[in-house]
N, CA, C and O of each residue as an XYZ file, in Angstrom:
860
protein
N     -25.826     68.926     45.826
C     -26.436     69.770     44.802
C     -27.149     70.941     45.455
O     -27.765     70.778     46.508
N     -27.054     72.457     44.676
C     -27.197     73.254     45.568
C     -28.954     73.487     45.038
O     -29.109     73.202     43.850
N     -29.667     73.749     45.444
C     -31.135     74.170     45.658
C     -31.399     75.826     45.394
O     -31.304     76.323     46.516
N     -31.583     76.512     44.773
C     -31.871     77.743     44.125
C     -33.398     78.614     44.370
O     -34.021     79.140     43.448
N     -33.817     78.625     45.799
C     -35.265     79.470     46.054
C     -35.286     80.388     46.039
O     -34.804     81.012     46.984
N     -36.111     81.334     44.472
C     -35.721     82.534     44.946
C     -37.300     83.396     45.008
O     -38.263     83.066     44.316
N     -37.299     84.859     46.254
C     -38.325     85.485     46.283
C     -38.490     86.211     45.731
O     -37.543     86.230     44.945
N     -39.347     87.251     45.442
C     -39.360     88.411     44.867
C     -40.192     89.584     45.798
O     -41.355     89.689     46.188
N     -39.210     90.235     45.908
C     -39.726     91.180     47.474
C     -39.425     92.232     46.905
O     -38.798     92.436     45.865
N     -40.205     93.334     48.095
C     -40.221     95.142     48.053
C     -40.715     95.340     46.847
O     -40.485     94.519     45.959
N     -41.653     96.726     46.561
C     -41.812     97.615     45.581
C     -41.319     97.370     44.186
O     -41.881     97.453     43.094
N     -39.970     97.009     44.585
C     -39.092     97.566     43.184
C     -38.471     95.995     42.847
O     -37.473     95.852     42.140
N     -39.262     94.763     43.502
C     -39.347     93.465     42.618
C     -37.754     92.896     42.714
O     -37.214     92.615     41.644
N     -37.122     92.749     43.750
C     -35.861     92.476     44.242
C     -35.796     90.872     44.127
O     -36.425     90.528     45.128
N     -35.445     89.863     43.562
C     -35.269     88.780     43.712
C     -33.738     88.181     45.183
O     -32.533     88.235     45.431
N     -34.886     87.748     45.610
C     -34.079     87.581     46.902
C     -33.897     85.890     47.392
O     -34.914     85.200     47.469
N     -32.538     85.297     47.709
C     -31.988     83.699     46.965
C     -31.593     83.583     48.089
O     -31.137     84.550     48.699
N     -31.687     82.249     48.669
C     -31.784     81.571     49.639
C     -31.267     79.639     48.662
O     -31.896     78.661     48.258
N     -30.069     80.000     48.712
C     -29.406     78.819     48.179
C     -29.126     77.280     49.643
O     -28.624     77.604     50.719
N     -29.453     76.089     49.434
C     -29.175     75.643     49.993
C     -29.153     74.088     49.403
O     -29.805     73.719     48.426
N     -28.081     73.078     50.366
C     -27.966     71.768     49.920
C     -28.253     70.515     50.556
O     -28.639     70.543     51.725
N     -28.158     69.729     50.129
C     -28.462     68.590     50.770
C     -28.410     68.261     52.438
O     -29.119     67.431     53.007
N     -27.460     69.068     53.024
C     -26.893     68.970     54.357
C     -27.744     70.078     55.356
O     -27.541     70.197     56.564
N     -28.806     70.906     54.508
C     -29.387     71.579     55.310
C     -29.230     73.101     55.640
O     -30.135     73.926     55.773
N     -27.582     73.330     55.766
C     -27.175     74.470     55.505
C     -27.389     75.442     54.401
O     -27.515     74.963     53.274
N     -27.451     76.764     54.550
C     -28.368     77.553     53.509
C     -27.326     78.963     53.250
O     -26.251     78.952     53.849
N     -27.562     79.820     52.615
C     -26.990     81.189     52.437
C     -27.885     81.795     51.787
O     -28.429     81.375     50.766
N     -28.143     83.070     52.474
C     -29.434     84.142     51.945
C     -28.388     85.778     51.230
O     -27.588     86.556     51.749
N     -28.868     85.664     50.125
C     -28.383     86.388     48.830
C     -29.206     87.692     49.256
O     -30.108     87.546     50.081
N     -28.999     88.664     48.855
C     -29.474     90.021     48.617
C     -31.024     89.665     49.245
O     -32.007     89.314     48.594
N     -30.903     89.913     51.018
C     -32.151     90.192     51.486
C     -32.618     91.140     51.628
O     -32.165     91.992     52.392
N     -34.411     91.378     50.442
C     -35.282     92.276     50.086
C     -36.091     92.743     50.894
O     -36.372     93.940     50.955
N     -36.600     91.797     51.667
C     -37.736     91.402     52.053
C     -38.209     93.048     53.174
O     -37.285     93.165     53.979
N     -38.786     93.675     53.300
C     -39.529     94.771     53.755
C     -40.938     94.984     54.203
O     -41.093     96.128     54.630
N     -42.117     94.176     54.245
C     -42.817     93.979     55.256
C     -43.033     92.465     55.807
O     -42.406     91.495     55.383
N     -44.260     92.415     57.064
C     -44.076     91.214     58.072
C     -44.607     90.259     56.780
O     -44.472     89.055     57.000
N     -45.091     90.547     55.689
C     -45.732     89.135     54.933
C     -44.666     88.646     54.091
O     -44.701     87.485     53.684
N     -43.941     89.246     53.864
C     -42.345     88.804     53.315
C     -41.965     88.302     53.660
O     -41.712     87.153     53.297
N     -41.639     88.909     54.713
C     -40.248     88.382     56.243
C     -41.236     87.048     56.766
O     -40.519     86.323     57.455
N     -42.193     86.668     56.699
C     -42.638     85.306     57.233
C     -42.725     84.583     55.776
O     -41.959     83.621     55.704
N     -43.496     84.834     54.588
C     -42.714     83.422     53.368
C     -41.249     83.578     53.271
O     -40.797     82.900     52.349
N     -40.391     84.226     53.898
C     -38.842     83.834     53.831
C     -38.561     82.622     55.190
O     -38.278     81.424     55.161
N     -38.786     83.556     56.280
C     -38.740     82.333     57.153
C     -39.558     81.021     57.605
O     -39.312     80.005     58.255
N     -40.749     81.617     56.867
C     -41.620     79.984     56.675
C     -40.810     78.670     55.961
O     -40.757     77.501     56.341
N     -40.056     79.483     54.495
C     -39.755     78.648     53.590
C     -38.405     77.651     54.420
O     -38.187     76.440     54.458
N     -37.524     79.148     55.160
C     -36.097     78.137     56.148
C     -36.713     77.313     56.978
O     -36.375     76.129     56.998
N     -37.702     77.782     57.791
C     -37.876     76.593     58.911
C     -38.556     75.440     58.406
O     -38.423     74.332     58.925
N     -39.498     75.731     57.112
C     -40.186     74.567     56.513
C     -39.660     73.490     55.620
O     -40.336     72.567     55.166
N     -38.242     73.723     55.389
C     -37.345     73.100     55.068
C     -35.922     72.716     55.703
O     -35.021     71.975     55.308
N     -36.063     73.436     56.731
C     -35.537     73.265     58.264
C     -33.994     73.105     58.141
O     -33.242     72.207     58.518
N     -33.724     74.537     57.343
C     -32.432     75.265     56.590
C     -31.514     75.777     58.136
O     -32.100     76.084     59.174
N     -30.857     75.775     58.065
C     -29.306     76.535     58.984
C     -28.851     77.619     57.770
O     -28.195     77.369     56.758
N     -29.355     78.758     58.161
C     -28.607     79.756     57.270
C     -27.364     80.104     57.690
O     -27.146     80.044     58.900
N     -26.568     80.427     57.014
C     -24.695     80.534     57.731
C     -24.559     81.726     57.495
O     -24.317     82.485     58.434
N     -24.686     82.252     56.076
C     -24.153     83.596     55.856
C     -24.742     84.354     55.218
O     -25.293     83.749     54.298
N     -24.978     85.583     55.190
C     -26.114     86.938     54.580
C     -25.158     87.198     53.620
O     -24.089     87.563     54.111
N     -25.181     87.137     52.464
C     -24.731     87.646     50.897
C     -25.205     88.979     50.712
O     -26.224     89.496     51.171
N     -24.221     89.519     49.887
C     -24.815     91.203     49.347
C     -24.452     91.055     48.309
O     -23.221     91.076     48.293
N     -24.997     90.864     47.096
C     -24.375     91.352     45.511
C     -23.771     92.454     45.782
O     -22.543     92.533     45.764
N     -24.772     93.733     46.149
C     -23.862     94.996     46.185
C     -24.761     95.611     47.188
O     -25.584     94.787     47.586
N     -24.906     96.975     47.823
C     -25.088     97.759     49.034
C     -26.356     98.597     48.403
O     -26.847     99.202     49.356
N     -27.070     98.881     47.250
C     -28.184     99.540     46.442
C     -29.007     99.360     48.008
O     -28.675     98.525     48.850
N     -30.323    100.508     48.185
C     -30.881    100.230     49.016
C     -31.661     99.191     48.801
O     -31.704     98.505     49.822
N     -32.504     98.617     47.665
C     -33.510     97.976     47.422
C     -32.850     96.638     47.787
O     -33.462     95.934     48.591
N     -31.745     96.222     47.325
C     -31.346     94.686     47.926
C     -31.121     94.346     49.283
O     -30.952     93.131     49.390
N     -31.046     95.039     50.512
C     -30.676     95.764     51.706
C     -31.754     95.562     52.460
O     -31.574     94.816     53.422
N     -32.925     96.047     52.298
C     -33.882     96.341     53.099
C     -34.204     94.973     54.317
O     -34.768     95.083     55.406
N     -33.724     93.931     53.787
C     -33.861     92.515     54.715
C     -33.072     93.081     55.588
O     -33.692     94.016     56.095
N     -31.940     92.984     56.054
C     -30.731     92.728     56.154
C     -30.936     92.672     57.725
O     -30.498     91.851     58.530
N     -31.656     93.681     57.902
C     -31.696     93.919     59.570
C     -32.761     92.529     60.211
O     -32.578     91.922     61.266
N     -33.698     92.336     59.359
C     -34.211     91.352     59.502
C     -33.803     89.895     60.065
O     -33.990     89.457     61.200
N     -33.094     89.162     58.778
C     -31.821     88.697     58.681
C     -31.169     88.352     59.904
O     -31.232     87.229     60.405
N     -30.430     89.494     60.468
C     -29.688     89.666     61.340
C     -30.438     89.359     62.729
O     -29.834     88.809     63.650
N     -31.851     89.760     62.839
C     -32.088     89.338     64.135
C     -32.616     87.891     64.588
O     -32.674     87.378     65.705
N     -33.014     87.372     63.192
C     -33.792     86.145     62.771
C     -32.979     85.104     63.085
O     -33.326     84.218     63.866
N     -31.559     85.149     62.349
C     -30.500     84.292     62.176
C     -29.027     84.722     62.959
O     -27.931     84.185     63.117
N     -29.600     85.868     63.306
C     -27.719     86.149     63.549
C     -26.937     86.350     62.855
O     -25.749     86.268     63.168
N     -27.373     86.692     61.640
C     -26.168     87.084     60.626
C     -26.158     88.703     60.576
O     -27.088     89.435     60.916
N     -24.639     89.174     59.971
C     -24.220     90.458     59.824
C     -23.851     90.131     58.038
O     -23.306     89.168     57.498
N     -24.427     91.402     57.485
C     -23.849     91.180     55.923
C     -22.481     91.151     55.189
O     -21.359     91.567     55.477
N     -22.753     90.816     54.650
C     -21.092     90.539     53.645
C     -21.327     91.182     52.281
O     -22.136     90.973     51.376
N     -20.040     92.287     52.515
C     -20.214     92.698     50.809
C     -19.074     93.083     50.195
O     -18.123     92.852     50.941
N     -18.736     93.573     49.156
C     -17.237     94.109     49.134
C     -16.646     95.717     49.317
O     -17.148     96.771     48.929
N     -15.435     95.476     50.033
C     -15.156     97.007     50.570
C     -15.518     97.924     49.752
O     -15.835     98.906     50.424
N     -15.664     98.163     48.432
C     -15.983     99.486     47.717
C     -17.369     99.690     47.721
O     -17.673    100.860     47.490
N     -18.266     98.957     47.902
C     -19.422     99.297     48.169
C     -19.499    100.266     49.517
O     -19.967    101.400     49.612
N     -18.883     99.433     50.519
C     -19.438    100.367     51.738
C     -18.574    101.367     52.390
O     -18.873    101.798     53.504
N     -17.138    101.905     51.537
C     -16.649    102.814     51.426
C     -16.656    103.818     50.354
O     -15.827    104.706     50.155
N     -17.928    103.485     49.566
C     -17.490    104.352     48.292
C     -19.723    104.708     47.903
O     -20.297    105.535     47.194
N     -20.086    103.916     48.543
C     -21.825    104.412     48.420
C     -22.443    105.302     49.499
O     -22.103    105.444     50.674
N     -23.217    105.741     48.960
C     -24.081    106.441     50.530
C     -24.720    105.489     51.382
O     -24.875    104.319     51.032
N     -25.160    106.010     52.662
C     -25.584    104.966     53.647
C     -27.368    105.145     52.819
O     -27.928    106.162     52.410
N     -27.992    103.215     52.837
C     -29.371    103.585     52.791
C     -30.287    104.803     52.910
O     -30.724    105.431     51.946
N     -30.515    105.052     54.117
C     -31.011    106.465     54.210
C     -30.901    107.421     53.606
O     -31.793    108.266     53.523
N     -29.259    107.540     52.790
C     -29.291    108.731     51.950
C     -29.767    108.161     50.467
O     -30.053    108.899     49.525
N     -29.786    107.304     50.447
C     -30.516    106.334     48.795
C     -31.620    106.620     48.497
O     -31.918    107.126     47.415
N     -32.342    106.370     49.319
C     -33.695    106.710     49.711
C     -34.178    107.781     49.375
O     -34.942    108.009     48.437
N     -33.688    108.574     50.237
C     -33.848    110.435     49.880
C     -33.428    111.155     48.049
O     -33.715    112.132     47.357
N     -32.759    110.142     47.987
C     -32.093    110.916     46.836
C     -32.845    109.748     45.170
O     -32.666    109.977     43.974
N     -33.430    108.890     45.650
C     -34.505    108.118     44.399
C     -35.949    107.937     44.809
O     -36.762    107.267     44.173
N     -36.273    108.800     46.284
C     -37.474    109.398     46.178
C     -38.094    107.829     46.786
O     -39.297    107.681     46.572
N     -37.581    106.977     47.319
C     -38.620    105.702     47.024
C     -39.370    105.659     48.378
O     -38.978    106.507     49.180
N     -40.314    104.891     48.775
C     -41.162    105.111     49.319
C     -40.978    103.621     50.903
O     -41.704    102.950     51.636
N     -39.761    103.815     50.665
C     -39.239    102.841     51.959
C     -39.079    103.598     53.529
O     -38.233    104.475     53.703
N     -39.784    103.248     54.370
C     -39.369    103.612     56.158
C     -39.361    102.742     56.649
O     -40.389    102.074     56.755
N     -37.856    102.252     57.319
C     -37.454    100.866     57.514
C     -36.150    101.368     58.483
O     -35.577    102.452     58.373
N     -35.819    100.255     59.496
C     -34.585    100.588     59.751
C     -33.615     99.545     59.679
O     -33.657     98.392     60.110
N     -32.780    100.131     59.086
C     -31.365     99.241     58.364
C     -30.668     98.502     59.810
O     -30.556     98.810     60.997
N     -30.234     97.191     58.804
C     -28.943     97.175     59.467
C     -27.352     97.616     59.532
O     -26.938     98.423     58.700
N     -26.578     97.139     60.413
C     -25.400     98.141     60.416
C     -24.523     97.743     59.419
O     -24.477     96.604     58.955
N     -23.682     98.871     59.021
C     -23.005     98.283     57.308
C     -22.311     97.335     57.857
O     -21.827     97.088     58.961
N     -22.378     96.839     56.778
C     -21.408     95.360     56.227
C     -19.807     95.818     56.855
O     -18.988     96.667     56.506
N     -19.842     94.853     57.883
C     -17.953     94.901     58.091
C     -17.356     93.634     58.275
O     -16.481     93.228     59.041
N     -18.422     92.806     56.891
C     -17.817     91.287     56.822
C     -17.436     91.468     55.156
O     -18.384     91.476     54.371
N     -16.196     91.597     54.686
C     -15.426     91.984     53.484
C     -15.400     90.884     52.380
O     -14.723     89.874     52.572
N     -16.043     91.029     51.345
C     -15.894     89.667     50.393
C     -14.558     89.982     49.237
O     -14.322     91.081     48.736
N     -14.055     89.141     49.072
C     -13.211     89.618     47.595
C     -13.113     88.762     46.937
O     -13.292     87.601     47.308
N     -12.716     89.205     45.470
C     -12.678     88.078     44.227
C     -11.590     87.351     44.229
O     -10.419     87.582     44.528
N     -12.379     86.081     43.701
C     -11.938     84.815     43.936
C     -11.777     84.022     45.576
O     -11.211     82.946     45.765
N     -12.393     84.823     46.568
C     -12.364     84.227     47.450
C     -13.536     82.879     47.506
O     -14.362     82.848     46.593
N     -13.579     81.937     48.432
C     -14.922     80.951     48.547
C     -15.426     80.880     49.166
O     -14.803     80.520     50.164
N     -16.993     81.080     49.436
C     -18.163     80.949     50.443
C     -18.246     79.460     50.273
O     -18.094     79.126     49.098
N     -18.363     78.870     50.772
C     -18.468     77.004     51.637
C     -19.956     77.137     52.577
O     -20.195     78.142     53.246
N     -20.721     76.165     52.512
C     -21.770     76.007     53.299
C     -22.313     74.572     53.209
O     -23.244     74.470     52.410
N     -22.074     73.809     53.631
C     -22.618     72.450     53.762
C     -21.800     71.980     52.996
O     -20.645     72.235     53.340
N     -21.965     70.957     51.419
C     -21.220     70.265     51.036
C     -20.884     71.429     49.565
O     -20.621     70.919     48.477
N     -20.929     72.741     49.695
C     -21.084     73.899     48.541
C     -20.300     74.161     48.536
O     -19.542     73.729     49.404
N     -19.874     74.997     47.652
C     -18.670     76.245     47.319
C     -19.916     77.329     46.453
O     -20.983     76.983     45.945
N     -19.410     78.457     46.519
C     -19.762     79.495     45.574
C     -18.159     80.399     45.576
O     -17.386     80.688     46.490
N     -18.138     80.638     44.156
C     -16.235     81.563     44.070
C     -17.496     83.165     43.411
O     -18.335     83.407     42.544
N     -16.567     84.023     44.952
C     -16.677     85.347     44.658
C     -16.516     85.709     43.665
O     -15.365     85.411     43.346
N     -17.348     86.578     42.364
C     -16.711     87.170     41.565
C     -16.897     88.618     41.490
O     -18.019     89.119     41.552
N     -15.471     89.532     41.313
C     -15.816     90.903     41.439
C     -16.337     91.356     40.247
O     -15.781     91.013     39.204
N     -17.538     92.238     40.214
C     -17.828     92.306     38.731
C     -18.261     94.324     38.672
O     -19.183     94.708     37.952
N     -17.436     95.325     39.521
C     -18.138     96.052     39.155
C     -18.637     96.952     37.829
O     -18.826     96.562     36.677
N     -18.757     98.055     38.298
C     -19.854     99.043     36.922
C     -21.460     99.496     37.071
O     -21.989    100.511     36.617
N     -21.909     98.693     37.653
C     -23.340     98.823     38.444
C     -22.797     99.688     39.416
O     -22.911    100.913     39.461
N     -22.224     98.974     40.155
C     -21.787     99.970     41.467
C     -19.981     99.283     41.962
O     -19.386     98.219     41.786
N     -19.728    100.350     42.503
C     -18.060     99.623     42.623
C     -17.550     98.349     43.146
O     -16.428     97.873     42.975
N     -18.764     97.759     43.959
C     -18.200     97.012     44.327
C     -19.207     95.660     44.161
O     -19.082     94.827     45.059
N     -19.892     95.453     43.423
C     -20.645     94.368     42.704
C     -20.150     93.022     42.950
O     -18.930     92.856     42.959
N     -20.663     92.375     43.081
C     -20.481     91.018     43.421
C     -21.325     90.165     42.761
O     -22.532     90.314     42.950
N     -20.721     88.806     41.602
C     -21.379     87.809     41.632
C     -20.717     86.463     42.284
O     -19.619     86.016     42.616
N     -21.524     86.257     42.264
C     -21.619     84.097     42.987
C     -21.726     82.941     42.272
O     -22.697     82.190     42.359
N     -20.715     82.744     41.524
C     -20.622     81.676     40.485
C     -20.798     80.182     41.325
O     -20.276     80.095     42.436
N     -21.458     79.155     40.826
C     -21.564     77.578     41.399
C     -21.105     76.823     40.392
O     -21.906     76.316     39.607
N     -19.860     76.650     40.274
C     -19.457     75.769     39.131
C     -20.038     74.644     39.145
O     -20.542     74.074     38.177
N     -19.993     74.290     40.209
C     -20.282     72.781     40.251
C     -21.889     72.196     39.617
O     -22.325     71.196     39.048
N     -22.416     73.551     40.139
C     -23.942     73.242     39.734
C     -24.922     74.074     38.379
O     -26.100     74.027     38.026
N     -23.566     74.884     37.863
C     -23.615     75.205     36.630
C     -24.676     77.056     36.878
O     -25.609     77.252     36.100
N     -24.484     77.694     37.509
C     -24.961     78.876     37.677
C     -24.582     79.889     38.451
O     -24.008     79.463     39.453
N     -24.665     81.151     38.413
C     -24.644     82.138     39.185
C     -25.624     83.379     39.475
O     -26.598     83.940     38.975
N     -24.957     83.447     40.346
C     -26.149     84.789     41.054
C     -25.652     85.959     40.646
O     -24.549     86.292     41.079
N     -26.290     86.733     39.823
C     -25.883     88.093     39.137
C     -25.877     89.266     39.654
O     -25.183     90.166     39.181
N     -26.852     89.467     40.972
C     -27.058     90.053     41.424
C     -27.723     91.804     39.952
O     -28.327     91.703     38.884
N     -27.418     92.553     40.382
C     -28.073     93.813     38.856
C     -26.276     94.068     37.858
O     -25.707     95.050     37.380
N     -26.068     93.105     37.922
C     -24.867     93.254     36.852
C     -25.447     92.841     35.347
O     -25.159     93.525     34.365
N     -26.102     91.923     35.278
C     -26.625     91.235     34.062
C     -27.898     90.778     34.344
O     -28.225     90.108     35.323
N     -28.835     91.302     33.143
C     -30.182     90.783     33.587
C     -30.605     90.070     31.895
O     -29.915     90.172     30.880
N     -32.219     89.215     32.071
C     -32.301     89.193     30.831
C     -32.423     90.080     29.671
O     -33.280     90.960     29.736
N     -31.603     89.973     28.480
C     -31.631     91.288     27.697
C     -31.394     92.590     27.785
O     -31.639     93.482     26.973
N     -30.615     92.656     29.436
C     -30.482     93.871     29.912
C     -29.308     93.847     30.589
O     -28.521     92.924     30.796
N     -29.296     95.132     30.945
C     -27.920     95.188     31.914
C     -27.901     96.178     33.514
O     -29.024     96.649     33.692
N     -27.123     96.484     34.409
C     -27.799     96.849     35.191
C     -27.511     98.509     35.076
O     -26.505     98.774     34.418
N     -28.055     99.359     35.477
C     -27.894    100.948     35.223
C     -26.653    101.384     36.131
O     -26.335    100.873     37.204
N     -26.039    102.413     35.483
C     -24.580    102.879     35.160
C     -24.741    104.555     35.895
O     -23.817    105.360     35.784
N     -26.144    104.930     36.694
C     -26.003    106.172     36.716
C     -26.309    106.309     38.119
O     -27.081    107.184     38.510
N     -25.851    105.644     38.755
C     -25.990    105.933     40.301
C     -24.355    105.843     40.840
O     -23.467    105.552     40.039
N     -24.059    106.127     42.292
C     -22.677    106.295     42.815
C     -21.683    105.215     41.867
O     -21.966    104.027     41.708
N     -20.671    105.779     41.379
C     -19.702    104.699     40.944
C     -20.198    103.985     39.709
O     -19.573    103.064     39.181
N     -21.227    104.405     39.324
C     -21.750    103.284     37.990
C     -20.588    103.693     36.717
O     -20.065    104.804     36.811
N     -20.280    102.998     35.801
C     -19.864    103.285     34.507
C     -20.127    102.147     33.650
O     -19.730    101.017     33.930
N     -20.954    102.498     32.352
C     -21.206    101.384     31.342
C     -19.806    100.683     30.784
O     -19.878     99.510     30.415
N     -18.555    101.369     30.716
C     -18.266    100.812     30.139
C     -17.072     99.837     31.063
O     -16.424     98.905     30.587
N     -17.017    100.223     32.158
C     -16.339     99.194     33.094
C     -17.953     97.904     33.407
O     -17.448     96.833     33.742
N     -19.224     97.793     33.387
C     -19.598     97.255     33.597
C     -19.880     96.226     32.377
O     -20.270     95.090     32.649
N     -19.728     96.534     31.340
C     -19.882     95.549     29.822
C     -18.529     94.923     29.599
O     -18.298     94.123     28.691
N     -17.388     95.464     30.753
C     -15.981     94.582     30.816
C     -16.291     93.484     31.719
O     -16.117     92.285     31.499
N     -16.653     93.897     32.507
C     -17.188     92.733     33.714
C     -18.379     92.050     33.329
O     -18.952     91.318     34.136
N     -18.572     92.128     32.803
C     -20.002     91.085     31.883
C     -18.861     90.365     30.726
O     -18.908     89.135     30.746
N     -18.270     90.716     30.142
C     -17.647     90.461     28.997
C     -16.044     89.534     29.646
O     -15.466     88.900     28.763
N     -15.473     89.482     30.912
C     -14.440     89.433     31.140
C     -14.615     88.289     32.112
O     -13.835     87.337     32.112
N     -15.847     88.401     33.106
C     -15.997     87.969     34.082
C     -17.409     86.628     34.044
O     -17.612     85.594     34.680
N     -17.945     87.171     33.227
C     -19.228     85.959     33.056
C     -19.473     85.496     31.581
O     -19.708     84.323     31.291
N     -19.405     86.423     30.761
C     -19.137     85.842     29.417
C     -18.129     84.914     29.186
O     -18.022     84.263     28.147
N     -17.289     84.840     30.280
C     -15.873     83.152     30.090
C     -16.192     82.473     30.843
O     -15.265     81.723     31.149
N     -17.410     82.214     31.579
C     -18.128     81.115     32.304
C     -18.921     79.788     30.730
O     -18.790     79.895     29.511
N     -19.480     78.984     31.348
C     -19.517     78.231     30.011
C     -20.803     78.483     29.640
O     -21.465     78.872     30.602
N     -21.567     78.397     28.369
C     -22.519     79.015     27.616
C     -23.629     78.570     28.308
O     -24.666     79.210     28.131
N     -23.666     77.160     29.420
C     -25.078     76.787     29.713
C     -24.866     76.720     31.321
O     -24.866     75.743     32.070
N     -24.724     77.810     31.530
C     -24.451     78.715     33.144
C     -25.623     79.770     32.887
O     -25.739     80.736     32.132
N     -26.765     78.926     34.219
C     -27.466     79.835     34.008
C     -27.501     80.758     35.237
O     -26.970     80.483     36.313
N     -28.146     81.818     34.979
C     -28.046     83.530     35.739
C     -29.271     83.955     36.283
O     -30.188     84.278     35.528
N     -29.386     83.992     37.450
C     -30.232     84.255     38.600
C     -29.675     85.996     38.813
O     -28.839     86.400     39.621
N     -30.475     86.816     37.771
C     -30.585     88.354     38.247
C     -30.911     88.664     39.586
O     -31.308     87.890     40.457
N     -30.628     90.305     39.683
C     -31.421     90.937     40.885
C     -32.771     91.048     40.531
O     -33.541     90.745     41.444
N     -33.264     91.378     39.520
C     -34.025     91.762     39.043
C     -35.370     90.631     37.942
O     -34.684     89.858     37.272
N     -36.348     90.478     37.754
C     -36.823     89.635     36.514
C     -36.414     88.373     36.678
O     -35.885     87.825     37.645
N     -36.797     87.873     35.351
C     -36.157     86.416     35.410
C     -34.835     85.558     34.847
O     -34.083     86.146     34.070
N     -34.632     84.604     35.110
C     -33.582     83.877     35.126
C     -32.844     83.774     33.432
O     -33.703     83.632     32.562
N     -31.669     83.820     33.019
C     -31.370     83.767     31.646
C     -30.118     82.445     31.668
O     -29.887     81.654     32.582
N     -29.479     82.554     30.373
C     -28.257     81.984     30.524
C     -27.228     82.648     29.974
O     -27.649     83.679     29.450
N     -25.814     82.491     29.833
C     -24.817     83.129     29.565
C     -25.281     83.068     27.939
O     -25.466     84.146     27.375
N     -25.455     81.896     27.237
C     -25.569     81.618     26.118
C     -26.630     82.584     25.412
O     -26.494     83.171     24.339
N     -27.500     82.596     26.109
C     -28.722     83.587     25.479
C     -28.189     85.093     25.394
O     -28.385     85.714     24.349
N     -27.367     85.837     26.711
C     -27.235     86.441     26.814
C     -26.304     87.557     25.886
O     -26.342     88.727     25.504
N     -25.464     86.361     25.809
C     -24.197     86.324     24.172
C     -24.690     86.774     22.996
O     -24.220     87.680     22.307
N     -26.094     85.816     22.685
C     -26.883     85.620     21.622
C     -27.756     87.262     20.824
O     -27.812     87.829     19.733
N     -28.314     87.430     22.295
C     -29.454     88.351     22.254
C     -29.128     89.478     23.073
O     -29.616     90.541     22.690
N     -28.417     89.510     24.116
C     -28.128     90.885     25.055
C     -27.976     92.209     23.504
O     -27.156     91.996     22.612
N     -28.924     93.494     23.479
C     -28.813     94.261     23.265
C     -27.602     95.188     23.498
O     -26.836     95.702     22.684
N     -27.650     95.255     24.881
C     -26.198     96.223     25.529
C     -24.766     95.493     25.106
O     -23.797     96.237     24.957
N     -24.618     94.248     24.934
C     -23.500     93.576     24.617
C     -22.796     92.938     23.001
O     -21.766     92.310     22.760
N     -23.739     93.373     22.258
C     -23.506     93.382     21.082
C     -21.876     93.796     20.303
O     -21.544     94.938     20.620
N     -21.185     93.323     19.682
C     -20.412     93.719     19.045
C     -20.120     94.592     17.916
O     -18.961     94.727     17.524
C-alpha cells in the first residue's frame, strides 16, 4: 500500500509528494522545496522513515514545481523525469522567472533527460504508478494514476474546483478540459486527486462541482 506525504513548499504553495510503500522505497513528485528549512522537513521526513528514494517525478517543467530538483539530485542522486514536450517546447527556469517576475534566486538543476510517456510504468518497491499524458496546462503534463490504491497525482492539471491556467508556453483550455475529461474523468468516481496546488479532491466531486467542467 502506497503512503501519500505531501509538503507544501516555496512562495507560490507547491505541494510536493513523496509517495512510498511498505518496502521502504519512495518516489519524490514535483520537488518544491527552495530554502534550507524545507530541504531539511523533506529529508528529515526520508531518513525518519528511512525511505530509499528511486526516482525524481516532474508533473510538468513550470518553474515553481522545479525549484527542488537540484536539491534532490545531490541529496539522492536523482536526475528528473518529465515528458519530452515539456523540455523541448518550455523555456529554461531562468527564463520563467524573468518573465512572472517571481522572486526566486536558486540554481537549477540540469533539464530532465530522463523521458516519461503515457502509459508507461514507474515501479518502486511493491508499486506501480501508470504515466498519464494529460496536457493543456503545459504540453507536456503529466499525471500518476495508483490504481491499485485508488488515486492520483494531478500535478496543476486539475485542482479542487479549479483547473490549471491555460496562459503560459503551450497552455490551451480547451485541449486541457479534454485531458481532464478523457484522461481522469474515466478513472473511477472515488479516485482521489492530490493537486499541485491546495487541497486534495476526488474525481467524483470534481464531476459534481468543477466550475470549468460543466456541461
Amino acid at each position: 500500500m502506497i503512503t501519500v506525504k505531501t509538503f507544501t513548499f516555496n512562495p507560490v504553495a507547491v505541494n510536493t509528494c513523496v509517495l512510498h510503500d511498505e518496502t521502504g522505497a519512495a518516489v519524490l513528485i514535483d520537488c518544491g522545496c527552495v530554502t534550507p528549512a524545507e530541504e531539511k522537513q523533506l529529508s528529515d521526513y526520508v531518513s525518519g522513515h528511512h525511505l530509499t528514494v528511486k526516482r525524481l517525478l516532474c508533473t510538468h517543467l513550470h518553474v515553481d514545481h522545479v525549484l527542488g530538483n537540484r536539491f534532490a539530485g545531490q541529496m539522492y542522486g536523482l536526475r528528473p523525469e518529465a515528458h519530452r514536450n515539456d523540455v523541448e517546447q518550455l523555456p529554461p527556469p531562468e527564463a520563467q522567472i524573468r518573465f512572472m517576475h517571481l522572486p526566486f534566486q536558486v540554481e537549477f538543476a540540469e533539464t530532465a533527460d530522463n523521458f516519461l510517456a503515457d502509459g508507461e510504468t514507474v515501479a518502486f518497491g511493491h508499486s506501480r504508478l501508470t504515466v498519464l499524458h494529460t496536457p493543456g496546462h503545459s504540453p507536456g503534463s503529466l499525471c500518476f494514476y495508483a490504481s491499485q490504491d485508488g488515486f492520483v497525482i494531478a500535478g496543476d492539471v486539475l485542482f479542487q474546483y479549479a483547473i490549471g491556467r491555460t496562459d503560459l508556453w503551450g497552455g490551451d483550455f480547451h485541449t486541457l478540459t479534454a485531458s481532464i475529461r478523457e484522461r481522469l474523468f474515466t478513472l473511477p468516481e472515488s479516485t482521489a486527486v492530490y493537486p499541485g496546488h491546495g487541497n486534495p479532491t476526488t474525481i467524483q466531486m470534481e464531476k459534481l462541482y468543477n466550475p470549468f467542467l460543466k456541461n
